[in-house]
PDB file of C-alpha atoms in Angstrom:
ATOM      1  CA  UNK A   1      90.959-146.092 -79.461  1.00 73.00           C
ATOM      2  CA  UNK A   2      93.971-146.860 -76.894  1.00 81.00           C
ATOM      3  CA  UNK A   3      94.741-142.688 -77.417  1.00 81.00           C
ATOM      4  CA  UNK A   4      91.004-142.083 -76.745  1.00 82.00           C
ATOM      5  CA  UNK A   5      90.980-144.487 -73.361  1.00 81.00           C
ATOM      6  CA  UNK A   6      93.986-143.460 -71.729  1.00 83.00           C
ATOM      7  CA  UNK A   7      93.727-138.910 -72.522  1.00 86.00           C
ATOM      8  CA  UNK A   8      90.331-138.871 -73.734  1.00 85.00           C
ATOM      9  CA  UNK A   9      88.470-138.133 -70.102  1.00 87.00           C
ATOM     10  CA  UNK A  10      91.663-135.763 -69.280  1.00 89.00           C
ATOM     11  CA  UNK A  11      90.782-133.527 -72.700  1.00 87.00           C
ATOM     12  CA  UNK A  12      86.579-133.973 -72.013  1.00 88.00           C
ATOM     13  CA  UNK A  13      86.454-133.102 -67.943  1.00 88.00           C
ATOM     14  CA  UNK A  14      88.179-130.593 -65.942  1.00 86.00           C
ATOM     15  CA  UNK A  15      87.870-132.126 -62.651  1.00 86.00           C
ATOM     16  CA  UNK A  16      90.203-134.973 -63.891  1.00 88.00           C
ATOM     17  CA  UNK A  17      92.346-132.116 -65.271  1.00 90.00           C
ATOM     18  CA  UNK A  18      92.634-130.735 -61.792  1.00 89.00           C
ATOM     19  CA  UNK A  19      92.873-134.188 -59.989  1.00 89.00           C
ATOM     20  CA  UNK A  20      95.848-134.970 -62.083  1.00 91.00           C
ATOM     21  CA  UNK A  21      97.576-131.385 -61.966  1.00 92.00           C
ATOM     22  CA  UNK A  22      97.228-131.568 -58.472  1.00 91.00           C
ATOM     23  CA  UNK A  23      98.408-134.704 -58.278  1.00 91.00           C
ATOM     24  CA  UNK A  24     101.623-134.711 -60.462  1.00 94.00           C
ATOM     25  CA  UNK A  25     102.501-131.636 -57.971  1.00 93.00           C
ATOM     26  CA  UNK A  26     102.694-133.815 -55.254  1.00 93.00           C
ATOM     27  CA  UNK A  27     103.779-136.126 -56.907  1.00 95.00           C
ATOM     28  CA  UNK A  28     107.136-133.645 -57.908  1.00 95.00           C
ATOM     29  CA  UNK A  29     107.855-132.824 -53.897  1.00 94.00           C
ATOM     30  CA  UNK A  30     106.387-135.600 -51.633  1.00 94.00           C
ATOM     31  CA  UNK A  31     108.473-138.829 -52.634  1.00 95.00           C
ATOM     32  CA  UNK A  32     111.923-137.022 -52.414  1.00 95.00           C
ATOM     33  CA  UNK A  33     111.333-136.585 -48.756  1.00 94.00           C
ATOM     34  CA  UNK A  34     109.861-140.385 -48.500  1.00 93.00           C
ATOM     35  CA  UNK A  35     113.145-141.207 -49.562  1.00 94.00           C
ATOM     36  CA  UNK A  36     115.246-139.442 -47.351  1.00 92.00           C
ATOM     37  CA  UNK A  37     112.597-140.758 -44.564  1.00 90.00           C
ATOM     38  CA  UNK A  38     113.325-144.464 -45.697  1.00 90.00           C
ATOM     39  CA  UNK A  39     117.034-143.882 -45.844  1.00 88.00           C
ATOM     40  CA  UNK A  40     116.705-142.640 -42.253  1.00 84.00           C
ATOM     41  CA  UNK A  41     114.910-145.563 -41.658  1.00 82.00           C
ATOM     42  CA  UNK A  42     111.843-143.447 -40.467  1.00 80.00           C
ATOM     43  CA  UNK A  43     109.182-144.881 -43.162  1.00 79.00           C
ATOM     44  CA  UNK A  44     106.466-144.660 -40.316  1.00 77.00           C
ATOM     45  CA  UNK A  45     107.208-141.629 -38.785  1.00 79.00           C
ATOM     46  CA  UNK A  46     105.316-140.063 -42.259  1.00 81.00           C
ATOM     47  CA  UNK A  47     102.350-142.449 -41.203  1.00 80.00           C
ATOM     48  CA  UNK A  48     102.202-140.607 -38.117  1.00 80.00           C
ATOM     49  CA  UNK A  49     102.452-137.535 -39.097  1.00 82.00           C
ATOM     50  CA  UNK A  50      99.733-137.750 -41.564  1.00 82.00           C
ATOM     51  CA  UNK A  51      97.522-138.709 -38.528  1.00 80.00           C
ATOM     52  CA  UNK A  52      98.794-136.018 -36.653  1.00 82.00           C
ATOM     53  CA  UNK A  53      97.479-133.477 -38.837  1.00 85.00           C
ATOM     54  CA  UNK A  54      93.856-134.747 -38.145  1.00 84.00           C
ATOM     55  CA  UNK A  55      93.026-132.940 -34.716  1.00 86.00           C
ATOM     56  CA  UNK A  56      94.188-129.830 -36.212  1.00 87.00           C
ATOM     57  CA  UNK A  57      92.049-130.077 -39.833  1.00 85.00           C
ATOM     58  CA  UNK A  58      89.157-131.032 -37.336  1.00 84.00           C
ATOM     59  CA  UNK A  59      89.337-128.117 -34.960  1.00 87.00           C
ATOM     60  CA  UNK A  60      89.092-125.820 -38.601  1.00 85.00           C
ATOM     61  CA  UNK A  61      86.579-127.941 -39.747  1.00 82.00           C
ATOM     62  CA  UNK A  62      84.430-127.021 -36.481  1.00 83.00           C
ATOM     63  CA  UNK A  63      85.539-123.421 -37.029  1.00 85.00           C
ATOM     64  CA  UNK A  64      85.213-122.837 -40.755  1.00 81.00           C
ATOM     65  CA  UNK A  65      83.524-126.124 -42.156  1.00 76.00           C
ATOM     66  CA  UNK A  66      85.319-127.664 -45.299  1.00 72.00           C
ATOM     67  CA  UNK A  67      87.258-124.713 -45.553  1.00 78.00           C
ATOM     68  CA  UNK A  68      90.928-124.900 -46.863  1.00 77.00           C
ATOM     69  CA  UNK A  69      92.651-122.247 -45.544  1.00 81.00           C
ATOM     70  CA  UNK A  70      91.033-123.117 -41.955  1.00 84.00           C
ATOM     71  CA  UNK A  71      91.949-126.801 -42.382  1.00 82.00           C
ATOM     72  CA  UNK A  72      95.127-126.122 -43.636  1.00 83.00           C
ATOM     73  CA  UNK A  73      96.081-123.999 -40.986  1.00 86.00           C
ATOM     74  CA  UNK A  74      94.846-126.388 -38.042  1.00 87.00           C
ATOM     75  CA  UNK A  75      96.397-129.329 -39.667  1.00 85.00           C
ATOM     76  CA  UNK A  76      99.920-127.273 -39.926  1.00 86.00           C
ATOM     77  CA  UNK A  77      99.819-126.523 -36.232  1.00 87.00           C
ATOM     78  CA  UNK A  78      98.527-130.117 -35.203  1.00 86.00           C
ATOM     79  CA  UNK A  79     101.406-131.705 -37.366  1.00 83.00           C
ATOM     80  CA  UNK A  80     104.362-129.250 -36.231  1.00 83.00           C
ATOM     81  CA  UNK A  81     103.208-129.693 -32.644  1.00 83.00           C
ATOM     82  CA  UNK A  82     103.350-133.775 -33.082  1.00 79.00           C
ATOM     83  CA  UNK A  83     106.596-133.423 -35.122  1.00 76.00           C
ATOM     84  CA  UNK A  84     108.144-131.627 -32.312  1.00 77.00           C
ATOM     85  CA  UNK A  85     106.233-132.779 -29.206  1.00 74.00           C
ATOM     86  CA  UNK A  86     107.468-136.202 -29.681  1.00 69.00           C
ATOM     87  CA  UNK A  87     111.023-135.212 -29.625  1.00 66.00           C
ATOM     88  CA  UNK A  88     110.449-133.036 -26.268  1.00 72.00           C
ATOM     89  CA  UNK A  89     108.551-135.689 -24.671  1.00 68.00           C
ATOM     90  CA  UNK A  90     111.596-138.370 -25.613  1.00 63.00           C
ATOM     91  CA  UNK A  91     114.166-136.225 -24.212  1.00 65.00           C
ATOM     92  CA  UNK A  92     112.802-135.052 -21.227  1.00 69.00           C
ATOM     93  CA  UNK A  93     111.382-138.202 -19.787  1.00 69.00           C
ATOM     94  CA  UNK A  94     114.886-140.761 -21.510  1.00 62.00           C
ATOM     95  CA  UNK A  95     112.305-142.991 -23.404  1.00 60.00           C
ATOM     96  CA  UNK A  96     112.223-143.483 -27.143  1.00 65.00           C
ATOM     97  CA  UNK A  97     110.775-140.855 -29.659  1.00 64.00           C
ATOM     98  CA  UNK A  98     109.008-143.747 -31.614  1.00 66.00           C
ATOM     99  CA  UNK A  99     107.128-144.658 -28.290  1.00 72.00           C
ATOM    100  CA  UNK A 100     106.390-140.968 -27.864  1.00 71.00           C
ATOM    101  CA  UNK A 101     105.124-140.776 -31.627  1.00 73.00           C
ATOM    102  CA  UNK A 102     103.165-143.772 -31.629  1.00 74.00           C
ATOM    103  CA  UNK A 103     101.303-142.715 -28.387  1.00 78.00           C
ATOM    104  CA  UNK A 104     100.702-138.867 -29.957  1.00 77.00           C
ATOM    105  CA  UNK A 105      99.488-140.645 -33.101  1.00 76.00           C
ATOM    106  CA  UNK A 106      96.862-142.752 -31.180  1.00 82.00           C
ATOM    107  CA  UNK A 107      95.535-139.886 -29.298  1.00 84.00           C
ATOM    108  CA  UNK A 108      95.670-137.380 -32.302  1.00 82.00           C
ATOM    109  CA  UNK A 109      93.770-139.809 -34.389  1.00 81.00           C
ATOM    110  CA  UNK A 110      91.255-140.665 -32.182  1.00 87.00           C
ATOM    111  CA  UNK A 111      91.023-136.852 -30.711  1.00 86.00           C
ATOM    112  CA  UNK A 112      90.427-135.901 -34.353  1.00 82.00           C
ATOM    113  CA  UNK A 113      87.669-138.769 -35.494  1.00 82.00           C
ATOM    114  CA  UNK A 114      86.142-137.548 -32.178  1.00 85.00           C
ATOM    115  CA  UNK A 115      86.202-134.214 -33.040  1.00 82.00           C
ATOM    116  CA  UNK A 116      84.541-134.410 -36.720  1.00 78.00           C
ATOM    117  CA  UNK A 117      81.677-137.147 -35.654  1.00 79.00           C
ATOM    118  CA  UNK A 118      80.843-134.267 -32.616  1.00 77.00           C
ATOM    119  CA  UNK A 119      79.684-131.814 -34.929  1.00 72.00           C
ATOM    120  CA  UNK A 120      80.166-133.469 -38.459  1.00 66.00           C
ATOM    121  CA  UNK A 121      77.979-136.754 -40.320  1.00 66.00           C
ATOM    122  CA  UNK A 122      79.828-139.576 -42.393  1.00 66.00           C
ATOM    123  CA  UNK A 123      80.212-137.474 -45.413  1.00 63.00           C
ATOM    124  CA  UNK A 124      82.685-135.002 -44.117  1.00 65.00           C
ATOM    125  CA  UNK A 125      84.158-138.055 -41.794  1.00 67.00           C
ATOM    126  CA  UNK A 126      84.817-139.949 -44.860  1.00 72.00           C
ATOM    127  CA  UNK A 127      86.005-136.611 -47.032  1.00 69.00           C
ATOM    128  CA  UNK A 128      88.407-135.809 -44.320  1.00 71.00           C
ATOM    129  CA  UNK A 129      89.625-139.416 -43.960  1.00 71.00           C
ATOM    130  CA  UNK A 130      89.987-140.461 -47.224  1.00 70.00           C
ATOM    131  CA  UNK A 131      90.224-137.228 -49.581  1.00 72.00           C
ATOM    132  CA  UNK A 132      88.445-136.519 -52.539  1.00 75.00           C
ATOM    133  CA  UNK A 133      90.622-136.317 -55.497  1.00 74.00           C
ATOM    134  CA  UNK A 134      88.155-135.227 -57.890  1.00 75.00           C
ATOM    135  CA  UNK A 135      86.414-133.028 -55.636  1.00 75.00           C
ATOM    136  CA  UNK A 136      90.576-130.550 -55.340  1.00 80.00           C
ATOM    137  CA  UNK A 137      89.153-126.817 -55.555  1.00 80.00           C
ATOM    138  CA  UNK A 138      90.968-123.300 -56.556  1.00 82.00           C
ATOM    139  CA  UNK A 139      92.445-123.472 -53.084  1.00 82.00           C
ATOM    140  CA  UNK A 140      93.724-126.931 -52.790  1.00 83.00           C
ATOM    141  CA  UNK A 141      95.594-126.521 -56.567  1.00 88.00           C
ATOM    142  CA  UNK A 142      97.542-123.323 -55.182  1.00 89.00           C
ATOM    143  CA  UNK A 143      98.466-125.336 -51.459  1.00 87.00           C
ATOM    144  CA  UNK A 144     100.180-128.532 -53.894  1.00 90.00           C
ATOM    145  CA  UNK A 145     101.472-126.074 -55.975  1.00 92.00           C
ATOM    146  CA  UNK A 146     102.772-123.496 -53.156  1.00 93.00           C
ATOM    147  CA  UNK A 147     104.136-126.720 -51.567  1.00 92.00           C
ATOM    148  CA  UNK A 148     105.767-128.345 -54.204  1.00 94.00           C
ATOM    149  CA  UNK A 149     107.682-125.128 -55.090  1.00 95.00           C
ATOM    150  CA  UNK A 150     108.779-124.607 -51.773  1.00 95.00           C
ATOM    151  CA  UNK A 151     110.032-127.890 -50.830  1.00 95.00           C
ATOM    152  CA  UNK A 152     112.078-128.256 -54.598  1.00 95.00           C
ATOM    153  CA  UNK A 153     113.583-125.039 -53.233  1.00 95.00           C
ATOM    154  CA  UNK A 154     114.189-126.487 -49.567  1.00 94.00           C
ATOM    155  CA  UNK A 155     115.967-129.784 -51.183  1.00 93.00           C
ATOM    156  CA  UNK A 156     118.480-127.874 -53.551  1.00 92.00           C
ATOM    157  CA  UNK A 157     119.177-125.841 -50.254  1.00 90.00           C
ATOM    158  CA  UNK A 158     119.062-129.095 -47.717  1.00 87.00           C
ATOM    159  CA  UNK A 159     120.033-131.739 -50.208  1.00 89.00           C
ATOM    160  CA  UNK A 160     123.772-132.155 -49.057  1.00 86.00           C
ATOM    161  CA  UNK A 161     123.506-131.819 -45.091  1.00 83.00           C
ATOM    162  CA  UNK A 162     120.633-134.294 -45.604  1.00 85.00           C
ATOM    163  CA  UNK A 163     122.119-136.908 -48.044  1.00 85.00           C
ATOM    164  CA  UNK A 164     125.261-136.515 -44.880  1.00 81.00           C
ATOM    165  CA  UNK A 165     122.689-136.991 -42.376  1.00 77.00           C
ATOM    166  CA  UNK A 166     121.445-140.220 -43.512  1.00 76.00           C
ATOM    167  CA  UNK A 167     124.841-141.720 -44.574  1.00 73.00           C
ATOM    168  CA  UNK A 168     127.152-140.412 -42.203  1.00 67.00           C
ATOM    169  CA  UNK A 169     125.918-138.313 -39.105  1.00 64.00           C
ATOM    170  CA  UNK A 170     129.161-138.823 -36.630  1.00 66.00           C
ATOM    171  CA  UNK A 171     130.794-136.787 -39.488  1.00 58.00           C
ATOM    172  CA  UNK A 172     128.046-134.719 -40.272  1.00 62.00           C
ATOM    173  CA  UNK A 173     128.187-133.103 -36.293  1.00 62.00           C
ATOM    174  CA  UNK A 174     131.856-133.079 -36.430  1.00 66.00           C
ATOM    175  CA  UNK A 175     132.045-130.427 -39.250  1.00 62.00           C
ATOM    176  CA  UNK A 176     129.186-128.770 -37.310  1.00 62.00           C
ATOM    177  CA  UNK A 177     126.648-129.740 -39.935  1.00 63.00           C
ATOM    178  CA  UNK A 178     123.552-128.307 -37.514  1.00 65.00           C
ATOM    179  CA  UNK A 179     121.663-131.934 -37.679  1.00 61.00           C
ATOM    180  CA  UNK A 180     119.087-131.240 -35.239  1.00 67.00           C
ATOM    181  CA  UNK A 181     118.009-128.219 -36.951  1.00 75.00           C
ATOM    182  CA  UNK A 182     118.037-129.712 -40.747  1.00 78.00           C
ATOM    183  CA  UNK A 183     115.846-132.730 -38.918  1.00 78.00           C
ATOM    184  CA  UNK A 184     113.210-130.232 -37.338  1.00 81.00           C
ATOM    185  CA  UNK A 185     113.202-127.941 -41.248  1.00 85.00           C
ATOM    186  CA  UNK A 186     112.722-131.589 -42.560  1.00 88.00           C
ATOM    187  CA  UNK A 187     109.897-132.629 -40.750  1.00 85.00           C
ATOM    188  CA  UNK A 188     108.359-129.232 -41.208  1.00 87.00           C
ATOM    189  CA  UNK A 189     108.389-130.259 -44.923  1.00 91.00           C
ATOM    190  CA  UNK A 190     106.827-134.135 -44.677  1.00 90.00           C
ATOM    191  CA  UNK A 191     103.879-131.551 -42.747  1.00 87.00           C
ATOM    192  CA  UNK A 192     103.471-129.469 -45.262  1.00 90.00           C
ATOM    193  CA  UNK A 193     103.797-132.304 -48.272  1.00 91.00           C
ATOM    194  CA  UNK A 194     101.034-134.180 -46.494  1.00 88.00           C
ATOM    195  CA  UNK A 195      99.050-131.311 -45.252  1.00 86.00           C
ATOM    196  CA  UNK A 196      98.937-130.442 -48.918  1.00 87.00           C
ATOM    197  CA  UNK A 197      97.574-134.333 -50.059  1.00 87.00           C
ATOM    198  CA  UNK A 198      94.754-134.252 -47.352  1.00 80.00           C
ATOM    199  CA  UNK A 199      92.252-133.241 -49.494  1.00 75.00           C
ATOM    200  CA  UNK A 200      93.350-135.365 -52.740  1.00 79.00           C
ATOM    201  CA  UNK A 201      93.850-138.451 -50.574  1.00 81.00           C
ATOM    202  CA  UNK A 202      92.570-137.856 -46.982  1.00 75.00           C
ATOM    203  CA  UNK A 203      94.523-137.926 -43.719  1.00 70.00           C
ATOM    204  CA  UNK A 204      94.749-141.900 -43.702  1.00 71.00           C
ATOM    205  CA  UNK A 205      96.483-142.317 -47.425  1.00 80.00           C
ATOM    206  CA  UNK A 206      98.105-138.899 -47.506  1.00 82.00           C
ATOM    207  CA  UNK A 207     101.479-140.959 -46.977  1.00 88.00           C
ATOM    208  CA  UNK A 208     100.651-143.179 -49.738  1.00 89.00           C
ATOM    209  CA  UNK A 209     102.107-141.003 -52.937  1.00 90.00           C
ATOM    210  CA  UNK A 210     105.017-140.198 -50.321  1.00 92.00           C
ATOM    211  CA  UNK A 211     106.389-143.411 -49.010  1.00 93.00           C
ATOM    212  CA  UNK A 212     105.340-146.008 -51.857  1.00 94.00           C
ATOM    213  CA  UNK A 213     106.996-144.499 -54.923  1.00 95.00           C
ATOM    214  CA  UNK A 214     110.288-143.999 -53.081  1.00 95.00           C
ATOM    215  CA  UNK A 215     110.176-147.581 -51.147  1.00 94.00           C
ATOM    216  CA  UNK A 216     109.668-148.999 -55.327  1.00 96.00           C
ATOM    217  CA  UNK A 217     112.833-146.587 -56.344  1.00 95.00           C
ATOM    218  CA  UNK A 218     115.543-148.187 -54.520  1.00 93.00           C
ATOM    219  CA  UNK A 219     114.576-151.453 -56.505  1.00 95.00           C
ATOM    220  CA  UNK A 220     116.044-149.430 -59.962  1.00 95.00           C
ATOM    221  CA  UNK A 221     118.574-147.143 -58.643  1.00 93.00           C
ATOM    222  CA  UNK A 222     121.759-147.356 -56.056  1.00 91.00           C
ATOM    223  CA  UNK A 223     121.627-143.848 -55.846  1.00 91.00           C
ATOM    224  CA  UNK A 224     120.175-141.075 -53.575  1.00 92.00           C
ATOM    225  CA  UNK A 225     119.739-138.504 -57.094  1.00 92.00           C
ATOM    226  CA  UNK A 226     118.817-141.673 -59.223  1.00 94.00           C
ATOM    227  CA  UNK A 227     116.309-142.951 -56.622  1.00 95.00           C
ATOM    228  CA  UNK A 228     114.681-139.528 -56.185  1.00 95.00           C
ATOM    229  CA  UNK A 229     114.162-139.202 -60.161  1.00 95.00           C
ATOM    230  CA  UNK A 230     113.025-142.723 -59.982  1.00 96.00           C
ATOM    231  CA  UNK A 231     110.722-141.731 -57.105  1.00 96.00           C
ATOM    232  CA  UNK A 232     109.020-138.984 -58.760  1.00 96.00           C
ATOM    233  CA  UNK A 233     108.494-141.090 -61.974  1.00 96.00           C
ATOM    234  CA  UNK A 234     106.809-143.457 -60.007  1.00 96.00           C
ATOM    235  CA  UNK A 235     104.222-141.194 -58.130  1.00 96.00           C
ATOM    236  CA  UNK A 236     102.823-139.114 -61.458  1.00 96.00           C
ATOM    237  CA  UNK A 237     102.620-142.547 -63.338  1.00 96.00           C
ATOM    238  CA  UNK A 238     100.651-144.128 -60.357  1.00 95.00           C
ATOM    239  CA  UNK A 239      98.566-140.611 -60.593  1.00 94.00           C
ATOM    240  CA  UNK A 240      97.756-141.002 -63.991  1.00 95.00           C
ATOM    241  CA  UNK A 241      96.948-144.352 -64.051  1.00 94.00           C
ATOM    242  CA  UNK A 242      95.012-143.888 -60.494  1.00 92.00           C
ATOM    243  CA  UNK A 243      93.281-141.450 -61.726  1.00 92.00           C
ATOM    244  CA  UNK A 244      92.299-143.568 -65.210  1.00 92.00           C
ATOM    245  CA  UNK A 245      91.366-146.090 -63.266  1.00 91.00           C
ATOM    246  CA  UNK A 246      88.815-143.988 -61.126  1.00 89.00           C
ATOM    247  CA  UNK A 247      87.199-143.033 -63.971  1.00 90.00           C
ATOM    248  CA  UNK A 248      86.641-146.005 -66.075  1.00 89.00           C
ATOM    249  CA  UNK A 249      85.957-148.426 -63.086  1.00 90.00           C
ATOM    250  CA  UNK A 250      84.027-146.245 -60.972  1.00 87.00           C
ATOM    251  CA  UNK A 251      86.245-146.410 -58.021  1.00 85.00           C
ATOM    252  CA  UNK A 252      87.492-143.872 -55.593  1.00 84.00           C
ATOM    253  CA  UNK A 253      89.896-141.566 -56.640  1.00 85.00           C
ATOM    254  CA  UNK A 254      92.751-141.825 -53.961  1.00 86.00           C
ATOM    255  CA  UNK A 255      92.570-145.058 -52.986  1.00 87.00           C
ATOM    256  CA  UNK A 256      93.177-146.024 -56.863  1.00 90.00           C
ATOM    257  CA  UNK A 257      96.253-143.250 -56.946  1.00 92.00           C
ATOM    258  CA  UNK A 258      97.801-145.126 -53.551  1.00 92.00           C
ATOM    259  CA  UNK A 259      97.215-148.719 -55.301  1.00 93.00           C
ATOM    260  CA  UNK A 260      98.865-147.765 -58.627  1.00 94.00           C
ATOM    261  CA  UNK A 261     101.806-146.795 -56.553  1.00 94.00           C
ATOM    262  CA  UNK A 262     101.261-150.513 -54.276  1.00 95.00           C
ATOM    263  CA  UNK A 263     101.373-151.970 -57.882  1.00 95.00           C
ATOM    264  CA  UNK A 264     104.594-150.044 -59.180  1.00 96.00           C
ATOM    265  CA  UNK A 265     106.065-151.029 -56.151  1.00 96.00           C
ATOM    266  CA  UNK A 266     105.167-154.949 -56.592  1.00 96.00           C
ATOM    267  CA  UNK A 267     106.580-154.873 -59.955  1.00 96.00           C
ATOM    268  CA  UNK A 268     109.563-153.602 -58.503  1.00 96.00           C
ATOM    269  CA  UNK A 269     109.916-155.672 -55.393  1.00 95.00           C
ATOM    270  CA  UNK A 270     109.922-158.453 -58.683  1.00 95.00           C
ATOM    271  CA  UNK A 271     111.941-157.753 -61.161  1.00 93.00           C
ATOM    272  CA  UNK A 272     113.770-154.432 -59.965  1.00 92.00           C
ATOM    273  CA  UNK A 273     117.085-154.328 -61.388  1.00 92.00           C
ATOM    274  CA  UNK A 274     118.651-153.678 -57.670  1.00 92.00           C
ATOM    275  CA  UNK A 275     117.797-156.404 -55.479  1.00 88.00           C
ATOM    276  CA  UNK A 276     114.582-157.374 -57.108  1.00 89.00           C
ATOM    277  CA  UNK A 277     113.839-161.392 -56.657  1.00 91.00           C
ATOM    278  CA  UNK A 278     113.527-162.172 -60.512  1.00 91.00           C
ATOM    279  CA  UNK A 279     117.221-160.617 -60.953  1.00 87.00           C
ATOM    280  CA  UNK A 280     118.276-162.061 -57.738  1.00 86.00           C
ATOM    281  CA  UNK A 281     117.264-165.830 -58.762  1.00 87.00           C
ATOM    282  CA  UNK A 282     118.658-165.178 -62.559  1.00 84.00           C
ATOM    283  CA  UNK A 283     122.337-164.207 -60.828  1.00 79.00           C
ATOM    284  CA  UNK A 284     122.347-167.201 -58.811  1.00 78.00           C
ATOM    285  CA  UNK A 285     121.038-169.620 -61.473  1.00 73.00           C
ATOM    286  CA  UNK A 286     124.096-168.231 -63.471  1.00 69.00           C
ATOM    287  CA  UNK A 287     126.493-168.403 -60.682  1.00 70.00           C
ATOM    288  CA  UNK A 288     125.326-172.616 -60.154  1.00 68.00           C
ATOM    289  CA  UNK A 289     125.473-172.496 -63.769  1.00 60.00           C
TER     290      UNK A 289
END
């Protein structure tokens, strides 16, 4: 019965087969770079990114309609060019690049609501928005797939110069480490990761499977390798289970894959091993004691 519940509509349907390959791919590549993000203190810079992307998947929406490659291809140049653009505008006119990214992100995602309600209705508002997991096509498999590969390859390559980025950057420019340009081959990656979870989880909760799963991971390892295992645990159990609980409750799919992960990450904000509050208040009962 429990064995029936939990693979049973995975072996009977294919579209939850898809949902949840496509899924566990991003769920392999995306929280790896939420982690470094965190540990760069730059959680919301992913937030704005993934609203970044919607002018561009707009603009091939009104070219192409719901068509992937188009709306991949927009949202890649909409991203890059608020990735970058916020960077240009911080240096050339002295202000600060999270001023510069929260004003891009305002005007991208209202450009890009704009943009679909002009020549779109509520369904492909809301599709755009807020993904349809179930709904991941031929197309959408091989962009999470394509993705995930390429950024596993990117982190064996990047892994060290970024791990010294985050930790220790005065020494990482002194032995010429290139910062500026692992940053910029970075971000190009957090694109691409949520480019790739649009259509599973829409522009709004693209972040969602990146940023959640590694924010629970430093609650059960002290580690950068141990949090980024921990990380990717986190994100294809939340998928699973999201994706269970879509189906038996009748919910939407995304939004149930992003609260699994809000749920992992409450049990681990409680009794995470590293600096949860249950094993907090246990040491200093003991301590008293």
């Amino acid at each position: 019965m429990i064995l029936d519940l939990l693979f049973g509509p995975f072996l009977e349907f294919g579209f939850l087969r898809r949902a949840l390959v496509g899924c566990l791919a991003l769920s392999v590549a995306a929280p790896p770079l939420g982690l470094f993000l965190m540990l760069r203190r730059m959680s919301l810079t992913a937030d704005v990114l993934a609203h970044g992307i919607l002018p561009g998947v707009a603009a091939g929406f009104l070219l192409a309609g719901l068509s992937m490659p188009a709306l991949a291809a927009g949202g890649l140049v909409a991203g890059l060019a608020v990735a970058l653009g916020a960077g240009a505008l911080s240096r050339a006119t002295g202000g600060r690049e999270d001023a510069s990214l929260a004003a891009l992100y305002l005007v991208a995602l209202a450009l890009g609501v704009a943009l679909v309600s002009w020549r779109g209705g509520a369904v492909e508002l809301t599709q755009l928005l807020f993904g349809s997991a179930l709904g991941v096509d031929d197309a959408a498999l091989l962009l999470m797939a394509g993705t995930a590969t390429l950024t596993l390859a990117a982190l064996a390559l990047a892994w060290r110069p970024l791990v010294l980025e985050c930790f220790d950057p005065g020494f990482a420019a002194a032995v010429g480490a290139r910062g500026g340009w692992w940053h910029m081959g970075f971000l190009a990656l957090v694109v691409l990761n949520l480019l790739a979870a649009f259509q599973a989880l829409g522009t709004l909760m693209s972040v969602g499977l990146m940023m959640l799963p590694a924010i629970a991971a430093r609650h059960w390892s002290r580690g950068v390798g141990g949090m980024a295992y921990a990380a990717c645990g986190i994100a294809a159990l939340a998928s699973f289970a999201g994706l269970l609980l879509s189906f038996h409750a009748d919910v939407p799919a995304g939004p149930a894959v992003v609260l699994g992960a809000g749920l992992v990450w409450a049990v681990s904000v409680l009794a995470g091993p590293v600096d949860g509050l249950l094993p907090r208040l246990v040491r200093r009962a003991h301590l008293a004691g």
